[in-house]
XYZ file of C-alpha atoms in Angstrom:
230
model
C 46.777 98.364 156.532
C 49.673 99.801 158.485
C 50.714 103.276 157.297
C 54.243 103.600 156.011
C 56.471 105.437 158.448
C 59.001 107.932 157.205
C 61.364 110.270 158.956
C 60.572 113.964 158.756
C 63.210 116.499 159.663
C 61.783 119.918 160.405
C 63.954 123.022 160.602
C 62.027 124.335 163.625
C 63.594 121.588 165.725
C 66.942 123.291 165.214
C 65.702 126.794 166.001
C 67.474 127.176 169.360
C 71.016 126.307 168.379
C 70.635 127.451 164.769
C 69.659 130.984 165.753
C 72.498 131.215 168.269
C 75.059 129.686 165.888
C 74.173 131.886 162.907
C 74.080 135.024 165.043
C 77.382 134.111 166.707
C 79.191 133.306 163.456
C 77.855 136.384 161.712
C 78.789 138.595 164.655
C 82.233 136.985 164.850
C 82.972 137.579 161.181
C 81.521 141.078 160.997
C 82.657 142.535 164.311
C 86.199 141.154 164.027
C 86.545 142.255 160.417
C 85.092 145.676 161.216
C 87.439 146.030 164.185
C 90.394 145.102 161.999
C 89.605 147.542 159.199
C 88.850 150.288 161.709
C 92.190 149.862 163.469
C 94.014 149.335 160.165
C 92.631 152.611 158.838
C 94.215 154.422 161.795
C 97.473 152.398 162.052
C 100.827 152.457 160.309
C 102.097 149.128 161.682
C 100.774 145.558 161.872
C 101.073 144.944 165.637
C 98.072 147.030 166.816
C 95.888 145.367 164.189
C 96.865 141.844 165.240
C 96.414 142.608 168.948
C 93.010 144.186 168.305
C 91.901 141.193 166.208
C 92.919 138.598 168.806
C 91.412 140.584 171.662
C 88.242 141.082 169.644
C 87.784 137.359 169.032
C 88.351 136.431 172.685
C 86.222 139.224 174.119
C 83.474 138.714 171.566
C 83.183 134.962 172.189
C 82.990 135.511 175.944
C 80.478 138.322 175.583
C 78.290 136.299 173.225
C 78.254 133.335 175.590
C 77.284 135.429 178.613
C 74.738 137.527 176.727
C 73.077 134.534 175.097
C 72.947 132.610 178.361
C 71.360 135.521 180.218
C 68.757 136.240 177.548
C 67.750 132.601 177.011
C 67.742 131.960 180.766
C 65.290 134.842 181.140
C 63.067 133.236 178.505
C 63.321 129.899 180.306
C 62.335 131.549 183.597
C 59.212 132.909 181.911
C 58.368 129.481 180.492
C 58.894 127.842 183.875
C 56.650 130.421 185.543
C 53.890 129.722 183.002
C 54.218 125.985 183.593
C 54.013 126.416 187.371
C 50.852 128.480 186.952
C 49.353 125.906 184.632
C 50.215 123.085 187.028
C 48.478 124.929 189.860
C 45.388 125.599 187.732
C 45.195 121.923 186.790
C 45.326 120.959 190.465
C 42.665 123.484 191.461
C 40.252 123.213 188.530
C 40.986 120.239 186.314
C 37.531 120.261 184.748
C 37.775 123.925 183.845
C 41.185 123.363 182.274
C 39.746 120.429 180.337
C 37.023 122.659 178.879
C 39.603 125.308 178.094
C 41.701 122.809 176.146
C 38.660 121.551 174.258
C 37.752 125.149 173.382
C 41.207 125.597 171.844
C 40.600 122.648 169.524
C 37.135 123.918 168.663
C 38.625 127.274 167.678
C 40.855 125.393 165.236
C 37.825 123.885 163.513
C 37.311 120.622 165.400
C 33.713 119.707 166.286
C 32.771 120.117 169.977
C 32.341 116.388 170.535
C 35.680 115.493 168.955
C 37.421 118.404 170.678
C 36.259 117.243 174.095
C 37.192 113.644 173.334
C 40.712 114.661 172.288
C 41.073 116.912 175.306
C 40.027 114.081 177.661
C 42.503 111.662 176.101
C 45.340 114.169 176.325
C 44.436 115.039 179.916
C 44.516 111.374 180.806
C 47.944 110.944 179.222
C 49.690 114.168 180.337
C 47.526 117.174 181.048
C 50.395 119.575 181.682
C 52.152 118.665 178.429
C 48.923 119.161 176.494
C 48.354 122.633 177.947
C 52.026 123.559 177.569
C 51.919 122.822 173.864
C 48.434 123.900 172.831
C 47.719 126.711 175.305
C 51.164 128.138 176.025
C 52.975 127.214 172.801
C 55.847 125.539 174.666
C 57.180 122.482 172.861
C 60.353 120.446 173.130
C 61.720 122.019 169.956
C 61.014 125.576 171.108
C 61.865 125.251 174.794
C 64.623 127.561 176.019
C 68.046 125.969 176.628
C 70.482 128.582 177.997
C 73.635 126.429 178.090
C 73.117 125.124 174.580
C 72.596 128.637 173.227
C 75.620 130.020 175.105
C 77.982 127.328 173.853
C 76.710 127.614 170.280
C 77.141 131.399 170.332
C 80.667 131.333 171.785
C 81.934 128.581 169.487
C 80.387 130.086 166.370
C 81.686 133.585 167.199
C 85.219 132.238 167.628
C 84.942 130.288 164.377
C 83.624 133.300 162.489
C 86.133 135.703 164.019
C 89.028 133.430 163.110
C 88.441 134.072 159.396
C 89.454 137.761 159.316
C 92.049 137.068 162.023
C 93.815 134.489 159.835
C 93.640 136.902 156.910
C 95.454 139.520 158.994
C 98.131 137.069 160.079
C 98.831 135.811 156.566
C 98.507 138.949 154.455
C 101.334 141.466 153.875
C 100.773 144.694 155.761
C 99.963 146.659 152.622
C 97.289 144.126 151.627
C 95.527 143.690 154.969
C 92.399 145.630 154.027
C 92.002 143.767 150.745
C 92.671 140.368 152.349
C 90.237 140.964 155.211
C 87.575 142.286 152.844
C 87.895 139.293 150.526
C 87.993 136.721 153.332
C 85.015 138.330 155.060
C 82.961 138.412 151.880
C 83.603 134.729 151.187
C 82.885 133.797 154.818
C 79.600 135.699 154.802
C 78.572 134.054 151.540
C 79.304 130.599 152.953
C 77.493 131.420 156.213
C 74.451 132.632 154.324
C 74.279 129.429 152.281
C 74.813 127.166 155.299
C 72.185 128.986 157.380
C 69.701 128.749 154.516
C 70.315 125.016 154.092
C 70.096 124.317 157.833
C 66.988 126.452 158.277
C 65.252 125.472 155.048
C 65.158 129.115 153.907
C 65.598 130.810 150.546
C 69.335 130.999 149.797
C 69.240 134.343 148.030
C 67.535 136.140 150.896
C 69.751 134.522 153.542
C 72.953 135.385 151.667
C 71.776 138.885 150.800
C 70.878 140.013 154.309
C 74.067 138.586 155.820
C 76.381 139.933 153.123
C 74.904 143.428 152.850
C 74.746 143.941 156.608
C 78.314 142.750 157.123
C 79.831 144.880 154.391
C 77.966 147.976 155.589
C 79.309 147.445 159.115
C 82.858 147.199 157.753
C 82.473 150.372 155.690
C 81.109 152.364 158.615
C 83.907 151.190 160.924
C 86.575 151.855 158.310
C 85.274 155.393 157.910
C 85.404 155.900 161.674
C 88.958 154.567 161.874
C 90.066 156.737 158.975
C 88.650 159.837 160.675
C 90.370 158.980 163.944
C 93.609 158.290 162.110
C 93.632 161.754 160.624
């Protein structure tokens, strides 16, 4: 009897771009909104607020892209170094690496005979891939992709930062703080829900940590701007 096949979609397969996108969008919303309220608290005209908001979105997107690329590239370098070491060990002592792989399966509860049989089959198919996954923890879903992370961070920061920026452009000068606060709150709520759905997480926790952190950042920056303004 042939088993029924069904598609399974696991959230871990989206971990690379999801982490970068959520962090970028959250940072875009929060940092741009905080920058706006900080400058607004110390300004008596609209122009400095608009200039600061636009500059903040552009600079933030560029900074996120570079920072994410550098950090993920460093992680990729470490993964590549581990793979080179494993490749060399397989070439120098294939039998020892085979026993090491079997021992990993035994530690998970597989009987010695079955563990060795599985290890031999995997070695015959692709020894390096087997050790990368089961010894090093490097899988396709969790492998580092610097360019993907950089693009996701930059695009999501710009998208997030555009929310308080549009609020500034559309709101009357006397209502800028209220408009930015309201737009930011809604944006953070939506981001929390979307990140929870995409990551398969609890919606309340995802929304709570994003919303509370963002509003606290705005309050702190507003207080700083108000002090500088006086």
